[in-house]
Tab-separated table of C-alpha atoms in Angstrom:
chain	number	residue	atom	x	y	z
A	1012	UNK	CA	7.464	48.159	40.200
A	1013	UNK	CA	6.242	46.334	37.071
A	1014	UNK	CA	6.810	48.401	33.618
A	1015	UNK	CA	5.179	47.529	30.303
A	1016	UNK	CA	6.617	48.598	26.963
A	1017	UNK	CA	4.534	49.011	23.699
A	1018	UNK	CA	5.081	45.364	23.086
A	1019	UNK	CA	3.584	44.548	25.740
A	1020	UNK	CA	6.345	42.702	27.516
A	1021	UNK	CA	6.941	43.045	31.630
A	1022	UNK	CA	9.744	44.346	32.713
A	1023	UNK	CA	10.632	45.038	36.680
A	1024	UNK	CA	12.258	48.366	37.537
A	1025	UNK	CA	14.527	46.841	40.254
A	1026	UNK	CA	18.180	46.118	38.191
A	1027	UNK	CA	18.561	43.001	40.420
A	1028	UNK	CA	15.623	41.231	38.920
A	1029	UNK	CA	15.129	42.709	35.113
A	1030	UNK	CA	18.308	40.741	34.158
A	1031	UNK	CA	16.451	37.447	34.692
A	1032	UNK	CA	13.008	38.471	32.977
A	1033	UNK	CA	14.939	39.739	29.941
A	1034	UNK	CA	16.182	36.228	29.524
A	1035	UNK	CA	12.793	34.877	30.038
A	1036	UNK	CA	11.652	37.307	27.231
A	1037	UNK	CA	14.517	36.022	25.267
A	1038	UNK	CA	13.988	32.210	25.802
A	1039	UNK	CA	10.071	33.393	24.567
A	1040	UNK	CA	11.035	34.854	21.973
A	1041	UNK	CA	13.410	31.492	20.803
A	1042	UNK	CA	10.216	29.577	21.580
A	1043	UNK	CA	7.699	31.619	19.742
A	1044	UNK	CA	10.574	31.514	16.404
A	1045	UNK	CA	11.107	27.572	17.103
A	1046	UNK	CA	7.066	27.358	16.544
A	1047	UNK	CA	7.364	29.409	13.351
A	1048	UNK	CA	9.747	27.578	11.891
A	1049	UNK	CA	8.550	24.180	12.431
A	1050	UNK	CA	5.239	25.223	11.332
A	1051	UNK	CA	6.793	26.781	8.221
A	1052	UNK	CA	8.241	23.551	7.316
A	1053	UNK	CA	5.554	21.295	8.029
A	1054	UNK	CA	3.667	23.549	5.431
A	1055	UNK	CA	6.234	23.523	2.901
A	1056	UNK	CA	6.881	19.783	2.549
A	1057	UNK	CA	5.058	17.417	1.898
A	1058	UNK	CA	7.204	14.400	3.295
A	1059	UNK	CA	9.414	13.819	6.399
A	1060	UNK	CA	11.332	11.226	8.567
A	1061	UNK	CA	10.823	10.741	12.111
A	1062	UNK	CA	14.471	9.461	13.474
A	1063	UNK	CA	15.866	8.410	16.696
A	1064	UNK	CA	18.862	10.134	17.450
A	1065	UNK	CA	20.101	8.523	20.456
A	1066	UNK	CA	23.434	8.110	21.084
A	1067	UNK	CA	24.203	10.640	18.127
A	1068	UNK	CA	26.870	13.229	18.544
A	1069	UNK	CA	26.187	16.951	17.944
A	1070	UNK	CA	29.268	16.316	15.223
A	1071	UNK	CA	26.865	13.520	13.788
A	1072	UNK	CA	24.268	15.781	13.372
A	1073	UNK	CA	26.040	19.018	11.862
A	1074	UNK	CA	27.063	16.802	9.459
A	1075	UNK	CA	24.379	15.420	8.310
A	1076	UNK	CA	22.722	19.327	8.271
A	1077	UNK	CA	25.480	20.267	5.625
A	1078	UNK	CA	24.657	16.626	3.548
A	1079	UNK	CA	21.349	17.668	3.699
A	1080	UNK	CA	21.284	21.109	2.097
A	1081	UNK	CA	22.242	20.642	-1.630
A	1082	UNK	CA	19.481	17.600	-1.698
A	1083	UNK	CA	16.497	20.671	0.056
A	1084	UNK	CA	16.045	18.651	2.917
A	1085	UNK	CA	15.455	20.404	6.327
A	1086	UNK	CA	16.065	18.923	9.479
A	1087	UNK	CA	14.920	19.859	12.992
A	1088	UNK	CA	15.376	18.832	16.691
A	1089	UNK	CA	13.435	19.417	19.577
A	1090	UNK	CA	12.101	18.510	22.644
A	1091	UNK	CA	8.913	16.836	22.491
A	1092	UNK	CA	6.359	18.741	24.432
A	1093	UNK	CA	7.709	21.622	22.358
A	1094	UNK	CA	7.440	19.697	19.077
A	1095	UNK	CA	3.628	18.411	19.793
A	1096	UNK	CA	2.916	22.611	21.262
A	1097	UNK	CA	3.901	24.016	17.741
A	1098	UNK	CA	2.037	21.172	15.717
A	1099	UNK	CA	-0.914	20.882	17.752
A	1100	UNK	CA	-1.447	24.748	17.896
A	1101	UNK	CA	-0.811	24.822	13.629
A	1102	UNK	CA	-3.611	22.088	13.813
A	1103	UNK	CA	-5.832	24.318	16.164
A	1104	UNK	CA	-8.379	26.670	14.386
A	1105	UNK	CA	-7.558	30.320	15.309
A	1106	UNK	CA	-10.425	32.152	17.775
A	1107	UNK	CA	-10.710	35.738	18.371
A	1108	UNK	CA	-8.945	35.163	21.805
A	1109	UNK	CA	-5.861	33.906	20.879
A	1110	UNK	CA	-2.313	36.705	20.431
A	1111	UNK	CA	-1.766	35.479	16.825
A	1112	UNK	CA	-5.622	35.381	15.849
A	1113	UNK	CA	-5.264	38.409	13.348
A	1114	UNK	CA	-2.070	36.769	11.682
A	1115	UNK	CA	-3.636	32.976	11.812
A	1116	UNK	CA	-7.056	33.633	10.236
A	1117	UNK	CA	-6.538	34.265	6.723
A	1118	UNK	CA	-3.811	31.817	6.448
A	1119	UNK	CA	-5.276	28.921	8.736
A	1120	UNK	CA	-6.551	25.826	6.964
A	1121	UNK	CA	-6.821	22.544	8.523
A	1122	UNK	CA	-4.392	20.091	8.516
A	1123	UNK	CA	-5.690	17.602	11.052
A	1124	UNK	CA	-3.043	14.825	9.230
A	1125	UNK	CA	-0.163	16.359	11.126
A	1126	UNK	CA	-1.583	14.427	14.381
A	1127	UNK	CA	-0.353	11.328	12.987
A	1128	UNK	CA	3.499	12.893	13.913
A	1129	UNK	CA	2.417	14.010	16.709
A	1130	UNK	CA	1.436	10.926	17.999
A	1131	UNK	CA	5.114	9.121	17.048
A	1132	UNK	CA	6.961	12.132	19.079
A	1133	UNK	CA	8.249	9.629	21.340
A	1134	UNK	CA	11.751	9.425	23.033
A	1135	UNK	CA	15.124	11.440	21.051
A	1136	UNK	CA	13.216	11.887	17.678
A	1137	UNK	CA	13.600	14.266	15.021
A	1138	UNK	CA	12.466	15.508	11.698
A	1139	UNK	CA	13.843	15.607	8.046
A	1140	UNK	CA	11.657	17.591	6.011
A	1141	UNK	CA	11.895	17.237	2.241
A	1142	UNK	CA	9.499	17.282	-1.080
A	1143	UNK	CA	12.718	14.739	-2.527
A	1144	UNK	CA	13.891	11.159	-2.601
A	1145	UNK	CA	13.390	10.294	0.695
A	1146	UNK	CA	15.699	7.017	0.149
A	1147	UNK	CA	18.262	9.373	-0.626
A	1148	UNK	CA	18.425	10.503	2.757
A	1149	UNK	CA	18.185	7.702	4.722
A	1150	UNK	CA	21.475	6.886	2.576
A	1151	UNK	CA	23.211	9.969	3.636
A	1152	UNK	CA	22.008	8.925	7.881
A	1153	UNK	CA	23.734	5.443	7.451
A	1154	UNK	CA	27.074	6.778	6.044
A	1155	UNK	CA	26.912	8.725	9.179
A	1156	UNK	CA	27.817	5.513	11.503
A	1157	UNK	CA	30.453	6.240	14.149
A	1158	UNK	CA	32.037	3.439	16.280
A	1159	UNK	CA	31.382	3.712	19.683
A	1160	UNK	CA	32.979	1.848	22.886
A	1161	UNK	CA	31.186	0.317	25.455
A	1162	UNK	CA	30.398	2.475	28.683
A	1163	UNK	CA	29.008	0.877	32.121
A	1164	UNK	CA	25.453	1.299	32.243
A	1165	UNK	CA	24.892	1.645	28.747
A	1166	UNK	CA	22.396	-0.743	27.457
A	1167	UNK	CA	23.831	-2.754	24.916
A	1168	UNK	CA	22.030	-2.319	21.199
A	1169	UNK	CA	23.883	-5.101	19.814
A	1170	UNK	CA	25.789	-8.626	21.159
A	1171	UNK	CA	29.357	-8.814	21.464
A	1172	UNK	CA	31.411	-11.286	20.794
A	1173	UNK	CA	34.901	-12.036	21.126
A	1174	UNK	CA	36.469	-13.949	18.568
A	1175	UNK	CA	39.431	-16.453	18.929
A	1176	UNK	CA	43.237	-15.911	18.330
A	1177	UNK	CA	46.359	-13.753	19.758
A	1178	UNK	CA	44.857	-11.009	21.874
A	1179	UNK	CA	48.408	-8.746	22.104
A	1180	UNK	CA	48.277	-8.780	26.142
A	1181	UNK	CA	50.770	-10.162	28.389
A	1182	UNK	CA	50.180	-13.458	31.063
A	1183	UNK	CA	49.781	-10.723	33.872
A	1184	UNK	CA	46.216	-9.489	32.249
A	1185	UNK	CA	44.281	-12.985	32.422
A	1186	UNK	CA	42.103	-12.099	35.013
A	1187	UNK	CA	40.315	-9.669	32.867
A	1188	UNK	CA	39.568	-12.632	30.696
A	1189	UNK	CA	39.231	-15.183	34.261
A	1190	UNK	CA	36.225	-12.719	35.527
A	1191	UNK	CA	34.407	-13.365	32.539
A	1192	UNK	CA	34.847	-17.415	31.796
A	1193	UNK	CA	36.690	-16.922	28.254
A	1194	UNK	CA	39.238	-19.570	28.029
A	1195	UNK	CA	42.636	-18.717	27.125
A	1196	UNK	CA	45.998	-19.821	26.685
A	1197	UNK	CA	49.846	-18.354	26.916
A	1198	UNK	CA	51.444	-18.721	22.887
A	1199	UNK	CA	54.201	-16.737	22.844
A	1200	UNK	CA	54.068	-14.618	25.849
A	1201	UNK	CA	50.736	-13.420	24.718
A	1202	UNK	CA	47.575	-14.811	25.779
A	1203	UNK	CA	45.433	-16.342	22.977
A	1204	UNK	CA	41.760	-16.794	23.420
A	1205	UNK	CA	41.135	-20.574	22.852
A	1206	UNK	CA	37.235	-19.649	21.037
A	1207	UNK	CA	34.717	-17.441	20.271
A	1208	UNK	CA	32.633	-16.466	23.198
A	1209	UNK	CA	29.690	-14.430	23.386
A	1210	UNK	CA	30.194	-11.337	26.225
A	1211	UNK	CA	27.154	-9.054	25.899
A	1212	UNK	CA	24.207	-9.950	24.514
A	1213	UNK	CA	22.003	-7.422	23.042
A	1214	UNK	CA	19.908	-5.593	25.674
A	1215	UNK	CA	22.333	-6.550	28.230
A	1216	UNK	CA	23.263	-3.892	30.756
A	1217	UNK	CA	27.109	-2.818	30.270
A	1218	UNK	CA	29.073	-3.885	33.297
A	1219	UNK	CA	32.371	-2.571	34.876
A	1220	UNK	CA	34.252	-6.222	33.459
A	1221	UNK	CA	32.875	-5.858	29.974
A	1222	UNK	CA	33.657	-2.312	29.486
A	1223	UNK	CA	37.459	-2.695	30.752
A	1224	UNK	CA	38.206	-5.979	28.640
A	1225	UNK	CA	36.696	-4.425	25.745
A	1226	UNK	CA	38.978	-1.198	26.201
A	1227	UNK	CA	42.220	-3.603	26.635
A	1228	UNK	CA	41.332	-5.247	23.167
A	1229	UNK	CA	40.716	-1.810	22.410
A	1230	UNK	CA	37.670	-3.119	20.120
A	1231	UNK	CA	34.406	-0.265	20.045
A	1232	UNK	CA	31.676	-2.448	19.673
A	1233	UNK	CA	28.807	-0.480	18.779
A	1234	UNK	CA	27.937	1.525	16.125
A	1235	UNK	CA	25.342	4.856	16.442
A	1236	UNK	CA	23.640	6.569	13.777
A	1237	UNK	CA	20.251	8.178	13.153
A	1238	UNK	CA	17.723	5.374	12.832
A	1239	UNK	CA	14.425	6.267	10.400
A	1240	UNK	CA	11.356	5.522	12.898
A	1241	UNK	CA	8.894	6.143	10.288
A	1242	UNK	CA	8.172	7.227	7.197
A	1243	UNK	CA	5.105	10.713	6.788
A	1244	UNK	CA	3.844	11.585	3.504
A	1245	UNK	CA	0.995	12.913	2.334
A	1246	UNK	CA	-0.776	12.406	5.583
A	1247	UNK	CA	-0.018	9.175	5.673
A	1248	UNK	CA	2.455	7.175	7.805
A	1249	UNK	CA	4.318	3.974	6.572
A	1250	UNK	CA	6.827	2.114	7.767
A	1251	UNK	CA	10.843	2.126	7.021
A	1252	UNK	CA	10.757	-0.553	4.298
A	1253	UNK	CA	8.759	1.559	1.569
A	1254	UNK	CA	12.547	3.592	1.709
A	1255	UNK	CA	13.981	-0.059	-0.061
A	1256	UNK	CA	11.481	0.155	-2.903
A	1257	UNK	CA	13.182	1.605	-6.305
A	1258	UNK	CA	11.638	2.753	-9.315
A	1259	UNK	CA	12.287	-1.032	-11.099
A	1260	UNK	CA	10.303	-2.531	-8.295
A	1261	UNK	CA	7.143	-0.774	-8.741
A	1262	UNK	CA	7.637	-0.950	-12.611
A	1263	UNK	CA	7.614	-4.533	-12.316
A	1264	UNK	CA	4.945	-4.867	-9.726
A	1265	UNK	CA	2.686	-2.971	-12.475
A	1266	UNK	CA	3.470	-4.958	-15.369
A	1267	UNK	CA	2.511	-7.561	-12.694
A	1268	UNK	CA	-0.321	-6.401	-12.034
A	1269	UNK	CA	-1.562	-5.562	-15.274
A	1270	UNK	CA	-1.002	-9.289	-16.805
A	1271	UNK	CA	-3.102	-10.677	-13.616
A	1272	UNK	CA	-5.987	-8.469	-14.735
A	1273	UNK	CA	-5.645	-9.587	-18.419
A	1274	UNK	CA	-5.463	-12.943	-17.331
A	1275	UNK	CA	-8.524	-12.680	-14.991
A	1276	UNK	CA	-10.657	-10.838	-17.814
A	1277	UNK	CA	-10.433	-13.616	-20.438
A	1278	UNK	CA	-11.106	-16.118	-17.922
A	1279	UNK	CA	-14.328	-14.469	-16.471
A	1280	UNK	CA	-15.187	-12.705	-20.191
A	1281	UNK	CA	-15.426	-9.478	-18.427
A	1282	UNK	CA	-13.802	-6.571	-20.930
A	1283	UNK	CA	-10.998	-4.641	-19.226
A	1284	UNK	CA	-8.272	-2.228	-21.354
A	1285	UNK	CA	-5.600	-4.614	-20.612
A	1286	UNK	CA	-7.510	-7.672	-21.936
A	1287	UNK	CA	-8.460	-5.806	-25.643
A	1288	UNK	CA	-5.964	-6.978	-27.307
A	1289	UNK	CA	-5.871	-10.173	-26.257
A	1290	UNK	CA	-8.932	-10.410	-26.793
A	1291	UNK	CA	-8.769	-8.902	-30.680
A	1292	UNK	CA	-5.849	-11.086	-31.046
A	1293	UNK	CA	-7.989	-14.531	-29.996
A	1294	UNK	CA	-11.444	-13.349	-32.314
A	1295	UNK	CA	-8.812	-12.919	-35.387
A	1296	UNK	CA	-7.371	-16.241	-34.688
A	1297	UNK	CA	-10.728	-18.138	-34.792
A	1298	UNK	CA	-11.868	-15.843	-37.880
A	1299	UNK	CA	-8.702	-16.946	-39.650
A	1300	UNK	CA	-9.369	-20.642	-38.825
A	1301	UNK	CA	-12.767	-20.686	-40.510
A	1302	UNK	CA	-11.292	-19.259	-43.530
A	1303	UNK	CA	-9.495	-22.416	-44.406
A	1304	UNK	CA	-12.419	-24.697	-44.347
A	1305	UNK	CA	-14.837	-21.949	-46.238
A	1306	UNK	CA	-14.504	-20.655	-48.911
A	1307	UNK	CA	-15.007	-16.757	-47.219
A	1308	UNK	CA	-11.892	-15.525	-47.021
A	1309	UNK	CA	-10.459	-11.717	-46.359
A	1310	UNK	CA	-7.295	-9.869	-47.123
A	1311	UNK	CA	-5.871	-10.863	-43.463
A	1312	UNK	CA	-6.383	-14.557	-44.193
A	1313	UNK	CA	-5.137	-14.844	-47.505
A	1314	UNK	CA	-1.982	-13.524	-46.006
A	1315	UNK	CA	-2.173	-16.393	-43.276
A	1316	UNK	CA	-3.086	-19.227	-46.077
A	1317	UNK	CA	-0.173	-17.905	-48.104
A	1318	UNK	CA	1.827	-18.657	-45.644
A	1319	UNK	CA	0.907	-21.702	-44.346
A	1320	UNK	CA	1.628	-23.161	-47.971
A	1321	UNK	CA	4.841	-21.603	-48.384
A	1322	UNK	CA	5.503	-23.415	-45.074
A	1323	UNK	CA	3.850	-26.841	-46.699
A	1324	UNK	CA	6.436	-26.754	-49.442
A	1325	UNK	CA	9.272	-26.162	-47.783
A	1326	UNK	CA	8.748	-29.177	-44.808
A	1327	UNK	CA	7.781	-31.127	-48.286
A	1328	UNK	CA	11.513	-31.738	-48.988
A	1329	UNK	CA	12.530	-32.006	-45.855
A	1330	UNK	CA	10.506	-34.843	-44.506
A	1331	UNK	CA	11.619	-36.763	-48.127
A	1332	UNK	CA	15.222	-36.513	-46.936
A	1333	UNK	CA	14.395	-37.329	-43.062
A	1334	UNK	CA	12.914	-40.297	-44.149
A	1335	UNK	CA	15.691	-41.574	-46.473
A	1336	UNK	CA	18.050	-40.734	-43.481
A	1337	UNK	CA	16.147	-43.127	-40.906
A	1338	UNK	CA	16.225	-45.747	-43.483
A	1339	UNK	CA	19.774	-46.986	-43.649
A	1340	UNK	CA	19.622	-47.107	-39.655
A	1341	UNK	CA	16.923	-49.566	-40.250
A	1342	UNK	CA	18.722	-51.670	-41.967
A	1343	UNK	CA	21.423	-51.966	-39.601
A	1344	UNK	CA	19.335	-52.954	-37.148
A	1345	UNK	CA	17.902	-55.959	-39.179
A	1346	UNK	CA	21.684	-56.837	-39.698
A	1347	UNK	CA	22.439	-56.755	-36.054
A	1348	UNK	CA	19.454	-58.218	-34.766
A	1349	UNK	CA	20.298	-61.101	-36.924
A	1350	UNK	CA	24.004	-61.368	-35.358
A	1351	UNK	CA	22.042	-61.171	-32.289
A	1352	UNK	CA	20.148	-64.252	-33.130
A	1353	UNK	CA	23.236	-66.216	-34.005
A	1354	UNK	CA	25.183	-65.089	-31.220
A	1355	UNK	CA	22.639	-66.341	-28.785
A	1356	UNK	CA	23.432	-70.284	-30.196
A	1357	UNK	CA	26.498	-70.438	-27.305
A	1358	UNK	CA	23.542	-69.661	-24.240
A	1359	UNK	CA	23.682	-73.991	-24.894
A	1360	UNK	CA	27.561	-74.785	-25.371
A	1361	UNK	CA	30.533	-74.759	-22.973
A	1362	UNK	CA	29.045	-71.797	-21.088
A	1363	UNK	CA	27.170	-74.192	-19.248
């Protein structure tokens, strides 16, 4: 016998089946707050990360949670298809049949740019919400890094390589090293690898040999953080390497920027703001110029002609005493090119 309650929600009378549709009611319930939330945020900020979390511990991720909260960032985890439900549905204008139609239609407004994460919810990926320095974050996700070992089956995100010298082991553990063609020798009582020698290479399959070697030279290989897939903002998606951009860099970029467009105005005589005072600059020049074969002359120029005698007088004295300096040199060369001349009288003696 089916019972409904005022909130409309089934319930059976038989005890051996209401246990299980309370759950279901329950799990619902999670769903329907899940879809709240993420909608909530997706309002809220105007910026997120889409990361791949594969390989990431649950310790990984709790810690990144508490790094995250003093800096206002949010971050969420789901699967997918319930991800791409609760956007989709946010993105979906509310009709009359729909539950949530009296709560959805005076708040709904569209916000068809959230289809562009929808489309990237691909594989273990999550979202970082935050109206901050999105750089920040990605710095807190790479101090994060945990060394991992290698496990059979695993595919390899890196190569491995191991590197020459004393390995620690004993002569009775060479096989390990036989079954995968490293050379090695006995030093000691130890066995020494004779060079570096490339085991795994990256997208390699982990096998049985390379995992137990590995674990003797008890080296972990790999390292697993959250990667940043892309980067949302604004309704737009870019890609990681906007994160390496500081402040300086666009700065520069503009100043950049700004010069190119002086530079092109003056050359094509087409005003822009940048070019004016270049452009001021080059007018008073030629103004000033005509001045000092006129006899026009303005309060600017006289300044400039004032000048330019001050600077005759002074190089005046200075030219008198450069020239008296290159003057003795002169006459030691005379003196030496007549040695020279004398000198040369031997090209027809005993030399010969």
């Amino acid at each position: 016998m089916l019972i409904f309650n005022n909130q409309n929600i089934c319930y059976y009378k038989d005890k051996k089946t209401m246990g299980g549709l309370k759950k279901k009611s329950e799990k619902r319930i999670k769903k329907e707050e899940y879809w709240v939330k993420l909608q909530e945020l997706s309002e809220k900020y105007t910026k997120a990360l889409l990361v791949d979390v594969d390989n990431v511990s649950s310790k990984q991720i709790n810690q990144i949670r508490l790094k995250l909260r003093p800096i206002g960032a949010k971050m969420i985890m789901g699967k997918n298809t319930l991800m791409k439900a609760a956007l989709n549905h946010k993105m979906t204008e509310p009709v009359e049949t729909d539950v949530d139609y009296e709560t959805r239609k005076e708040t709904w407004k569209n916000c068809d740019e959230l289809d562009k994460i929808v489309q990237l919810l691909k594989g273990n990926t999550g979202l970082i919400f935050s109206n901050g320095d999105l750089a920040e974050i990605k710095k807190i996700l790479d101090q994060e890094a945990r060394e991992a070992p290698a496990k059979v089956g695993a595919v390899a995100p890196d190569e491995v390589w191991i590197r020459a010298g004393s390995t620690g082991l004993d002569p009775k553990q060479t096989s390990f090293f036989q079954q995968l063609n490293i050379q090695t020798k006995i030093v000691k009582t130890q066995i020494e690898i004779v060079a570096d020698r490339k085991i795994i290479s990256s997208g390699q399959k982990i096998e049985a040999t390379h995992a137990a070697l590995l674990d003797k030279l008890k080296i972990r290989p790999f390292s697993y953080k959250m990667h940043v897939k892309k980067v949302y903002e604004e309704g737009s998606i870019f890609n990681t390497d906007v994160l390496d951009i500081t402040p300086e860099d666009i700065l520069s970029r503009f100043r950049q920027s700004i010069g190119n467009l002086a530079s092109i105005s003056l050359a094509s005589g087409y005003v822009t703001k940048p070019a004016v005072p270049h452009i001021l600059a080059n007018a008073f020049k030629n103004l000033a110029s005509v001045t000092f074969d006129a006899d026009y002359s303005f309060k600017q120029a006289d300044k400039l002609k004032e000048a330019a005698k001050n600077a005759v007088h002074v190089s005046a004295p200075t030219a008198t005493v450069a020239a008296t300096t290159t003057a003795a040199p002169a006459k030691v060369e005379e003196k030496k090119e007549e040695e020279a001349d004398v000198d040369m009288g031997g090209l027809f003696g005993d030399d010969y």
